[in-house]
mmCIF file of C-alpha atoms in Angstrom:
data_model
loop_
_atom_site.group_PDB
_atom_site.id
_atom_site.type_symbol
_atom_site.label_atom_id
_atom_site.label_comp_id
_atom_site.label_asym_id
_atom_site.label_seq_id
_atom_site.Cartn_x
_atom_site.Cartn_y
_atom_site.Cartn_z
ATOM 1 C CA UNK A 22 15.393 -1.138 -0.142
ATOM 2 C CA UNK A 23 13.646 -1.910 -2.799
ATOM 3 C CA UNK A 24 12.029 -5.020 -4.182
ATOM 4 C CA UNK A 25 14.877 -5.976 -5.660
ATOM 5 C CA UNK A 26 17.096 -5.466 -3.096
ATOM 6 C CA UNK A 27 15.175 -6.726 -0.606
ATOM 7 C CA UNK A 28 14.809 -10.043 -2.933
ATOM 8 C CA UNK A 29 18.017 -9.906 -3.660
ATOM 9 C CA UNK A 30 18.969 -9.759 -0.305
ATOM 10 C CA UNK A 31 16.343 -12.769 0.813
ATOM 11 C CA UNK A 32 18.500 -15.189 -2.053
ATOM 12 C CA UNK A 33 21.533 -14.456 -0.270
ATOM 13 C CA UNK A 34 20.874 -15.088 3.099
ATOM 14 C CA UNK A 35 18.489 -18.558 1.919
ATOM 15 C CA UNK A 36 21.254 -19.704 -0.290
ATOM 16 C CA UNK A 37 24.337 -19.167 1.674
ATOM 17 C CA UNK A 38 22.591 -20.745 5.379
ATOM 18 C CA UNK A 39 21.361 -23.590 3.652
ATOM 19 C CA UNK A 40 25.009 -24.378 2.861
ATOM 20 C CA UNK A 41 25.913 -23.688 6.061
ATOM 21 C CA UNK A 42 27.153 -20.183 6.568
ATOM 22 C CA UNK A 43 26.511 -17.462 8.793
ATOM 23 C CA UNK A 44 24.957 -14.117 8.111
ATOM 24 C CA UNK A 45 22.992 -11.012 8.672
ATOM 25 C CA UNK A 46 22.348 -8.567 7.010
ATOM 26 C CA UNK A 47 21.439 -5.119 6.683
ATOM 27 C CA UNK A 48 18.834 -3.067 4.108
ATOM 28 C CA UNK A 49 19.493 0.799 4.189
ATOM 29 C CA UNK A 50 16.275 2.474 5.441
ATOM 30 C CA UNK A 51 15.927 5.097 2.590
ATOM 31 C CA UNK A 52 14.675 8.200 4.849
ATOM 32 C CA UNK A 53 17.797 7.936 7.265
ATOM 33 C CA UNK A 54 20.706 6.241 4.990
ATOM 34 C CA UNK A 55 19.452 6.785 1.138
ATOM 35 C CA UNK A 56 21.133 4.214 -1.190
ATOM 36 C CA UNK A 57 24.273 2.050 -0.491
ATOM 37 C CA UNK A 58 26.581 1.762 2.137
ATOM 38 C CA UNK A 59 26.629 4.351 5.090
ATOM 39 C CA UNK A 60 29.940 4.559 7.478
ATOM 40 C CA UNK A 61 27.775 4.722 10.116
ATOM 41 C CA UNK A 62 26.117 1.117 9.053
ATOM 42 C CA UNK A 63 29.391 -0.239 7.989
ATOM 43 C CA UNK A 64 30.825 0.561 11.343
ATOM 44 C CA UNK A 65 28.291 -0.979 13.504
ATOM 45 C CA UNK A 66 29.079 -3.990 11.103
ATOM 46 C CA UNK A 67 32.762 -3.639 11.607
ATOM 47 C CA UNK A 68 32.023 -4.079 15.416
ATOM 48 C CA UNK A 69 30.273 -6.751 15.679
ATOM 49 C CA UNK A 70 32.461 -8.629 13.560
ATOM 50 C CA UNK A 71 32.667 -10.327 10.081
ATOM 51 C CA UNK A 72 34.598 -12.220 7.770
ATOM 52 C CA UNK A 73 33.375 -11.384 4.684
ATOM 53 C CA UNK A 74 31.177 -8.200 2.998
ATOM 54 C CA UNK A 75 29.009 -8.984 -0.446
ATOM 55 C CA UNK A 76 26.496 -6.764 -1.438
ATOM 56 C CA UNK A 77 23.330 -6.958 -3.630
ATOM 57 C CA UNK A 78 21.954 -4.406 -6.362
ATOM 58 C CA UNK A 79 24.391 -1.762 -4.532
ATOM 59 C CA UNK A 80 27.850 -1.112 -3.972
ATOM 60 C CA UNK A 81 29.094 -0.380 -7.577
ATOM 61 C CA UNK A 82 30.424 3.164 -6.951
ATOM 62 C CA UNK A 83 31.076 2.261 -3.218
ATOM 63 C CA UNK A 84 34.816 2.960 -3.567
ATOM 64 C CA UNK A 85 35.859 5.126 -0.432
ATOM 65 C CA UNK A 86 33.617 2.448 2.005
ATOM 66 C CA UNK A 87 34.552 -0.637 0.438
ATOM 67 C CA UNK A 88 38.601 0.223 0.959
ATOM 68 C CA UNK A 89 38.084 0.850 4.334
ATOM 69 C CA UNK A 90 36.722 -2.789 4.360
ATOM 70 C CA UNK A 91 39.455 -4.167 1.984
ATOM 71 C CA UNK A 92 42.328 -1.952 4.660
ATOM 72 C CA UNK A 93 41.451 -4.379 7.230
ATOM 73 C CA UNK A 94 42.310 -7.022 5.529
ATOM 74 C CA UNK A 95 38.186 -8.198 5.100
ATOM 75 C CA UNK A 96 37.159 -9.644 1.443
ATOM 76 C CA UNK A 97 35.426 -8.086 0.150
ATOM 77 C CA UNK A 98 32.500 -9.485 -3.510
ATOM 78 C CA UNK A 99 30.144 -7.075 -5.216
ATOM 79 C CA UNK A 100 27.226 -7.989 -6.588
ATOM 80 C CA UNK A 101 25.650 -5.260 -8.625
ATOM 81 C CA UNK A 102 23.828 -4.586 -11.414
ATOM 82 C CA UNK A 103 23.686 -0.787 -11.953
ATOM 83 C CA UNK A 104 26.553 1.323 -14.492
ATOM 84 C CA UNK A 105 29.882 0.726 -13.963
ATOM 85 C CA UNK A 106 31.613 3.637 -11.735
ATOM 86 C CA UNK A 107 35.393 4.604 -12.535
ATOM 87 C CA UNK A 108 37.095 3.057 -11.385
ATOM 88 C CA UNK A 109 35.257 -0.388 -10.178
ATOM 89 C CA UNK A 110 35.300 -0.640 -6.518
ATOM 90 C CA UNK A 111 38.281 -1.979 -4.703
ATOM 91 C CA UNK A 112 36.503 -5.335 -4.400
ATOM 92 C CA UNK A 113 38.216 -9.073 -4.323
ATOM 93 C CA UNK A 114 35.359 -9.322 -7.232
ATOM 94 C CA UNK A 115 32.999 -7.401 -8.858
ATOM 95 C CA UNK A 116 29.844 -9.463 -10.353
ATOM 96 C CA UNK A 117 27.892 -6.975 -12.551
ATOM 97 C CA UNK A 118 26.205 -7.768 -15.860
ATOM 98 C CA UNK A 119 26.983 -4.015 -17.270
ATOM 99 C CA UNK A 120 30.811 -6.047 -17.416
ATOM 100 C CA UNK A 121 28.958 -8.039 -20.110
ATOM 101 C CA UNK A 122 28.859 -6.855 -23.963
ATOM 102 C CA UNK A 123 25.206 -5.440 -24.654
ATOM 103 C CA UNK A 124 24.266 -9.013 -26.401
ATOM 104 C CA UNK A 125 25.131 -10.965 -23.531
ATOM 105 C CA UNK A 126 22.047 -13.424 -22.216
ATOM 106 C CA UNK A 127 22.903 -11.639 -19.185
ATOM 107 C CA UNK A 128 23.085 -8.344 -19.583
ATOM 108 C CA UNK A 129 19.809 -7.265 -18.448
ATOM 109 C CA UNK A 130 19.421 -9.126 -14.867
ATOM 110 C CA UNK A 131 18.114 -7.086 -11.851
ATOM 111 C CA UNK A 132 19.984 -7.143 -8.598
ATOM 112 C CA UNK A 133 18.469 -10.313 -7.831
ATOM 113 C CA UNK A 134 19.276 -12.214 -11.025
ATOM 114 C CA UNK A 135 22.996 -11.114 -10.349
ATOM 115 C CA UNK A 136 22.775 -12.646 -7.046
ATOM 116 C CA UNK A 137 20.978 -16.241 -8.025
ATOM 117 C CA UNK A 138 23.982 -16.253 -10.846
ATOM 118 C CA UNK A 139 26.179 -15.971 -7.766
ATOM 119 C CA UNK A 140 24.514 -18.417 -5.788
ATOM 120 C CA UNK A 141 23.832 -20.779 -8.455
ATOM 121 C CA UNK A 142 27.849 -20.630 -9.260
ATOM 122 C CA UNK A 143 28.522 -21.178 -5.642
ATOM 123 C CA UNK A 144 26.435 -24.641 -5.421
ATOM 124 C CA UNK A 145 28.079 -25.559 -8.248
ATOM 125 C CA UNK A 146 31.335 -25.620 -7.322
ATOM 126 C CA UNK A 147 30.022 -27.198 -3.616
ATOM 127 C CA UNK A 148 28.427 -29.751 -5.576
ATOM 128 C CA UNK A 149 25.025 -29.097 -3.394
ATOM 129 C CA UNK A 150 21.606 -29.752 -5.460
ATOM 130 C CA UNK A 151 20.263 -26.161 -5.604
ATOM 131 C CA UNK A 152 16.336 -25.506 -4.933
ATOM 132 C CA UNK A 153 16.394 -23.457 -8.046
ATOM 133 C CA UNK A 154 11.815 -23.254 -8.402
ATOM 134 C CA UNK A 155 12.138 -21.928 -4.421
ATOM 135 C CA UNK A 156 15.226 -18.981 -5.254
ATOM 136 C CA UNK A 157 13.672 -17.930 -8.970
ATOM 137 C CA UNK A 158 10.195 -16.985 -6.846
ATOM 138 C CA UNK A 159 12.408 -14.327 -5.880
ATOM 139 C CA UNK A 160 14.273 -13.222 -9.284
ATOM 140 C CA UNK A 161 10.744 -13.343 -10.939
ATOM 141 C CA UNK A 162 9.617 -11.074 -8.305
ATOM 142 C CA UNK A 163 12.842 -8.438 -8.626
ATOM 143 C CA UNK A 164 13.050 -8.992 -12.484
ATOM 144 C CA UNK A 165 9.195 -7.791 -12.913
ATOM 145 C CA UNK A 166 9.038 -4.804 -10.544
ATOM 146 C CA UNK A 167 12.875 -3.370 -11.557
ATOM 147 C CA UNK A 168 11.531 -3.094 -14.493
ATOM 148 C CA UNK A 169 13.971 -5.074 -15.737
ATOM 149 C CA UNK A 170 14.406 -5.065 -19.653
ATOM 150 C CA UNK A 171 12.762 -9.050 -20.621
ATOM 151 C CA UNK A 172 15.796 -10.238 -23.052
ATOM 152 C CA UNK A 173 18.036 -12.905 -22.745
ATOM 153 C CA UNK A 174 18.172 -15.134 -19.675
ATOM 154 C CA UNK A 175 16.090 -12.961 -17.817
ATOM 155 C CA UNK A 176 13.221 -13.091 -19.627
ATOM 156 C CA UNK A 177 13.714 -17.134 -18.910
ATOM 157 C CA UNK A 178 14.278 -16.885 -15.389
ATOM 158 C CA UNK A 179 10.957 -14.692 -14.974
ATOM 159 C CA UNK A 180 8.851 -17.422 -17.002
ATOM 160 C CA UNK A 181 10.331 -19.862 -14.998
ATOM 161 C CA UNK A 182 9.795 -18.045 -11.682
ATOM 162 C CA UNK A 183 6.378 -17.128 -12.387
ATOM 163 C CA UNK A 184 5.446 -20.719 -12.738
ATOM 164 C CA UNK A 185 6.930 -21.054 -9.249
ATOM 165 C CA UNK A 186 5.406 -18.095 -7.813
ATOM 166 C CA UNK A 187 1.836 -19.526 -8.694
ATOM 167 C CA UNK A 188 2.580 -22.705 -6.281
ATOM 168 C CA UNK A 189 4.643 -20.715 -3.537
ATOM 169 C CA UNK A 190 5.482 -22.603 -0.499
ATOM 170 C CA UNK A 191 6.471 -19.110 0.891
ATOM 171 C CA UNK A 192 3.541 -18.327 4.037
ATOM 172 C CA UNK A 193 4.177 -14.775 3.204
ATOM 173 C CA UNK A 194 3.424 -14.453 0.069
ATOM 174 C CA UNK A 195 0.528 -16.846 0.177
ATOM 175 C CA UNK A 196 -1.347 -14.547 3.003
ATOM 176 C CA UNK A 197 0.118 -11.763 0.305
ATOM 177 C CA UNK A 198 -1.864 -13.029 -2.263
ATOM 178 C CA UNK A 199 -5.197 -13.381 -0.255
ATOM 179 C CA UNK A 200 -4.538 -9.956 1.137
ATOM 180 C CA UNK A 201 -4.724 -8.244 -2.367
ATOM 181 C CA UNK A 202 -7.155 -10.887 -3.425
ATOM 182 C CA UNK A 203 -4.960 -12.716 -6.097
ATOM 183 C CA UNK A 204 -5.383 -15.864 -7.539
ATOM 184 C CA UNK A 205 -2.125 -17.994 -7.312
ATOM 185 C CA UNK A 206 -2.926 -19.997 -10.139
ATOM 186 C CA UNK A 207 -3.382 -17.398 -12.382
ATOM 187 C CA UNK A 208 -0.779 -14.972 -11.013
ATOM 188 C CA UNK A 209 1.085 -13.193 -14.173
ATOM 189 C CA UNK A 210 3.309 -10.567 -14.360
ATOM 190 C CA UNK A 211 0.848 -7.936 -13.883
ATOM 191 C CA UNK A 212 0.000 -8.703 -10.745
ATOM 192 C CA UNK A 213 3.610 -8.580 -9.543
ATOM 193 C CA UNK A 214 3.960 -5.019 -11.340
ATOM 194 C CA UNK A 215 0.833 -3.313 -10.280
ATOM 195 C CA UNK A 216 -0.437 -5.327 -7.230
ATOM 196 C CA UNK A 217 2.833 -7.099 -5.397
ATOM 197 C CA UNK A 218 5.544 -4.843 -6.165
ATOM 198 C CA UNK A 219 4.129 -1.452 -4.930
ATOM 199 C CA UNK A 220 2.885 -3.269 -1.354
ATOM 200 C CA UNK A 221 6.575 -4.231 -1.001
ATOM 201 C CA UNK A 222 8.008 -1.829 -2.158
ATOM 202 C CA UNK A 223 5.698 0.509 0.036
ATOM 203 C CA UNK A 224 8.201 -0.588 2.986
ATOM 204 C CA UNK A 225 10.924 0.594 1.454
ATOM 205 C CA UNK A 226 9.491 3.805 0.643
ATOM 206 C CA UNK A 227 8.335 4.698 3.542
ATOM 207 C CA UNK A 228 9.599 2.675 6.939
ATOM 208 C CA UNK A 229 12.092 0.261 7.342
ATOM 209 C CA UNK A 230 12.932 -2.739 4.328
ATOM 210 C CA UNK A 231 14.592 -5.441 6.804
ATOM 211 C CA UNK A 232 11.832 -7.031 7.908
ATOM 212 C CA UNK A 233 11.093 -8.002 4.434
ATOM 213 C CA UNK A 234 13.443 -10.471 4.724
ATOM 214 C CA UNK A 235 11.805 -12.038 7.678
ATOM 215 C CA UNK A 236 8.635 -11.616 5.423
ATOM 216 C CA UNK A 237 9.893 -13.785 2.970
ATOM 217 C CA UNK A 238 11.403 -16.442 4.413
ATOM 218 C CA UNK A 239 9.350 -17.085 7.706
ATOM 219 C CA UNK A 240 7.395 -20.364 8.199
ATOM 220 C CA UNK A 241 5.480 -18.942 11.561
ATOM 221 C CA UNK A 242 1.725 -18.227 10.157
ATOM 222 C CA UNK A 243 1.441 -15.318 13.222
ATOM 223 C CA UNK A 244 4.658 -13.810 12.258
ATOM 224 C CA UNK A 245 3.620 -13.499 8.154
ATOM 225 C CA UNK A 246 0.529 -12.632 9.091
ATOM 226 C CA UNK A 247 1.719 -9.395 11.624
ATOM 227 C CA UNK A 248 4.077 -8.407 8.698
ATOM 228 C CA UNK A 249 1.467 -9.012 5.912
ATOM 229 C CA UNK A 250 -0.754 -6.679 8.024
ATOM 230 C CA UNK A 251 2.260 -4.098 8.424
ATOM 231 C CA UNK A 252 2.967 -4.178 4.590
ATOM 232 C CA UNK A 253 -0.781 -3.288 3.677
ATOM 233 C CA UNK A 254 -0.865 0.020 6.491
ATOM 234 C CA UNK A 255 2.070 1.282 4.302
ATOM 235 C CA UNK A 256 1.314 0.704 1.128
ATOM 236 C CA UNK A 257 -2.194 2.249 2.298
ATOM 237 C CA UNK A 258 0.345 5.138 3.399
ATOM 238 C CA UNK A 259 2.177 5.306 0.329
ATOM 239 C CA UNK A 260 -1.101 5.829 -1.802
ATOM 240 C CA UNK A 261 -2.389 8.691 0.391
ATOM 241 C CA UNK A 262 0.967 10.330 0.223
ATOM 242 C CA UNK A 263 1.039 9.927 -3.320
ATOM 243 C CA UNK A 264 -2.501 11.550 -3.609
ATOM 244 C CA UNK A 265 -1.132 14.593 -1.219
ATOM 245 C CA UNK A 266 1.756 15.138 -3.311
ATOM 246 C CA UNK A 267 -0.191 15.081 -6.712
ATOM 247 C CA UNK A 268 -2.697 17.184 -5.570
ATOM 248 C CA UNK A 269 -0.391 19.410 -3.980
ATOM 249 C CA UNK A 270 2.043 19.723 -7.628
ATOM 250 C CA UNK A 271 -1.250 20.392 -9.459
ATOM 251 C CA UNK A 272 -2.393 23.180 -7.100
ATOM 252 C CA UNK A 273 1.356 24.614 -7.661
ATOM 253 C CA UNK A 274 0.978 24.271 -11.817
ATOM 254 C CA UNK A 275 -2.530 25.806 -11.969
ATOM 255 C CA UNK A 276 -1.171 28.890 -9.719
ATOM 256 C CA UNK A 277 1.434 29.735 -11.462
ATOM 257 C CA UNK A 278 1.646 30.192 -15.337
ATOM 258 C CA UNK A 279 5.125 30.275 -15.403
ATOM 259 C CA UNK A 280 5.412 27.052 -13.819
ATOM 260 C CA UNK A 281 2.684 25.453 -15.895
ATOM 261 C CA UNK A 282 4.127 26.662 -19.400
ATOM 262 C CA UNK A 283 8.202 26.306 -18.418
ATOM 263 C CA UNK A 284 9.786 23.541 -20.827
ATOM 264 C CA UNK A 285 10.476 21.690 -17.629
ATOM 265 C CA UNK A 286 8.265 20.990 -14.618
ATOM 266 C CA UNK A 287 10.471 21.850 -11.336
ATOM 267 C CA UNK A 288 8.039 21.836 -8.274
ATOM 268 C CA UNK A 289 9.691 21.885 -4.412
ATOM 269 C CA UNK A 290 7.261 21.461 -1.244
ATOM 270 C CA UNK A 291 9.484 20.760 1.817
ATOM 271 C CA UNK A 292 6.557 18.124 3.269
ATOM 272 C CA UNK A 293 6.462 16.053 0.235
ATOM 273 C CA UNK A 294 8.043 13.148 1.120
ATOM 274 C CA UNK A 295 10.866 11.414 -0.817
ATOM 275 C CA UNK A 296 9.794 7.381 -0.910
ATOM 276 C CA UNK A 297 6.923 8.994 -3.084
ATOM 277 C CA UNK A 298 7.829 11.832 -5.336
ATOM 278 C CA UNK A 299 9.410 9.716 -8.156
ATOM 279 C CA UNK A 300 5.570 7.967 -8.534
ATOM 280 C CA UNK A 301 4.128 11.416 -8.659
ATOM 281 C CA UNK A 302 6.772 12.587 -11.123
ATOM 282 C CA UNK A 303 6.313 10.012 -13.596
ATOM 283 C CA UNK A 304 2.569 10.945 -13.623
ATOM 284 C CA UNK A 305 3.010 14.175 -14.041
ATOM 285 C CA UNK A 306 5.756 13.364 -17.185
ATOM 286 C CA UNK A 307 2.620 11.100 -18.540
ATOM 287 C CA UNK A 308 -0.005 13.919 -18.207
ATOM 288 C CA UNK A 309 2.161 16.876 -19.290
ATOM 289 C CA UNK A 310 4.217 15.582 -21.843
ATOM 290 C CA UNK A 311 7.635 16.921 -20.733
ATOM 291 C CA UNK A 312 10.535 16.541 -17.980
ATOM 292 C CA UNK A 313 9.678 16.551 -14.520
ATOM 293 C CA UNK A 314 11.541 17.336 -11.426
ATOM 294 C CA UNK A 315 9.928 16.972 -7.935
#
């Protein structure tokens, strides 16, 4: 739910309907489902009916779901970039760059570079002519605010999806851009890290990540602008949550000595909620100077 899975996710439903294929799709919401694959969300799949299951940036150490899939005779591809589980999922493939040796030009792609590899093989062997500036938008965008680690190939794909990214034909992201007052033309990798990424990843955080999709690939002004407007209340959200929870750790630290001098921060509040306590942690690790558990 994530940026990268929810451009990760975008690639795979553009780039397998423009060769003619039919899919949904689903994004876990993180405050009901956490990460990967639920039962309760592959069931509901498994109802409605489908002939094939790939993921994107999950599904790694999805063994006991995946074989339920694979049982019913469904094929099952998994496209992940996270460590290796043992064993690998029971999975008619499993694409994941950690599979690579450590000085691979690959090894370091995000979910999303894993799955324009994946789509890039698959127009390949189609023989379609692949829209390569319009997908790498969306690997720039994943590769940037995973933090991916800029070696290799995916330091190329981000240069060459931030030149895309600065012409976007995407409505969404245009109206994105105006909304945090960006300009396109000089739109760099910081902007994506501190100005994109957290208003889309505010979503995930804190409501529901499958209209991001929507988001990204919609060519209905009213409908990008609605979700623009619906990404910028959360985010707004997000950073007053954020503020609650920091204030509230620091009123726990200065109260309690024990707390403030322990090798190890460890703070609980049972209001604080979970899309934001990893932000607030990683400030606190940056102030204090030691590990921090929230």
């Amino acid at each position: 739910f994530d940026v990268d899975g929810q451009t990760a996710t975008t690639l795979l439903v553009e780039g397998l309907r423009q060769v003619g294929a039919k899919v949904s799709y689903h994004i876990p919401v993180r405050a009901e489902e956490s990460h990967g694959i639920t039962l309760e969300a592959l069931k509901a799949r498994l109802s409605m009916g489908f002939d094939l299951l790939l993921t994107c940036d999950t599904g790694i150490t999805e063994y006991k779901n995946l074989q339920i899939v694979r049982n019913l005779g469904i094929p099952v591809i998994v496209t992940d970039h996270h460590t290796l589980g043992e064993p690998l999922p029971p999975a008619n493939a499993v694409i994941n760059p950690q599979r690579l040796t450590a000085d691979h030009p690959l090894h370091t792609l995000p979910g999303v570079g894993v799955a324009y590899q994946l789509i890039e093989g698959l127009y390949a062997h189609l023989d379609y002519e692949l829209d390569t500036g319009h997908l790498l938008e969306l690997v720039a965008l994943g590769i940037v605010a995973d933090v991916a680690e800029l070696q290799g190939d995916t330091r190329f794909l981000l240069q060459r999806g931030l030149l895309n990214l600065r012409q976007t034909s995407r409505i969404g992201l245009q109206m994105l851009y105006d909304k945090a007052e960006l300009s396109p033309a000089n739109l760099n990798e910081g902007h994506i890290g501190f100005q994109i990424g957290p208003r889309l990843n505010a979503v995930g955080r804190l409501g529901d990540a499958n209209p991001m999709v929507d988001f990204l690939t919609t060519t209905d002004p009213a409908r990008a602008r609605t979700l623009v407007y619906q990404i910028e209340a959360l985010n707004t959200k997000r950073r007053f949550a954020t503020r609650q929870v920091e204030q509230g750790a620091e009123a726990q630290l200065s109260g309690s000595a024990a707390d403030r001098h322990a090798p190890a921060i460890v703070l609980h509040h049972p209001t604080w909620p979970g899309g934001v306590v990893g932000i607030v942690a990683s400030r606190l690790v940056e102030r204090y100077h030691k590990p921090v558990i929230l």
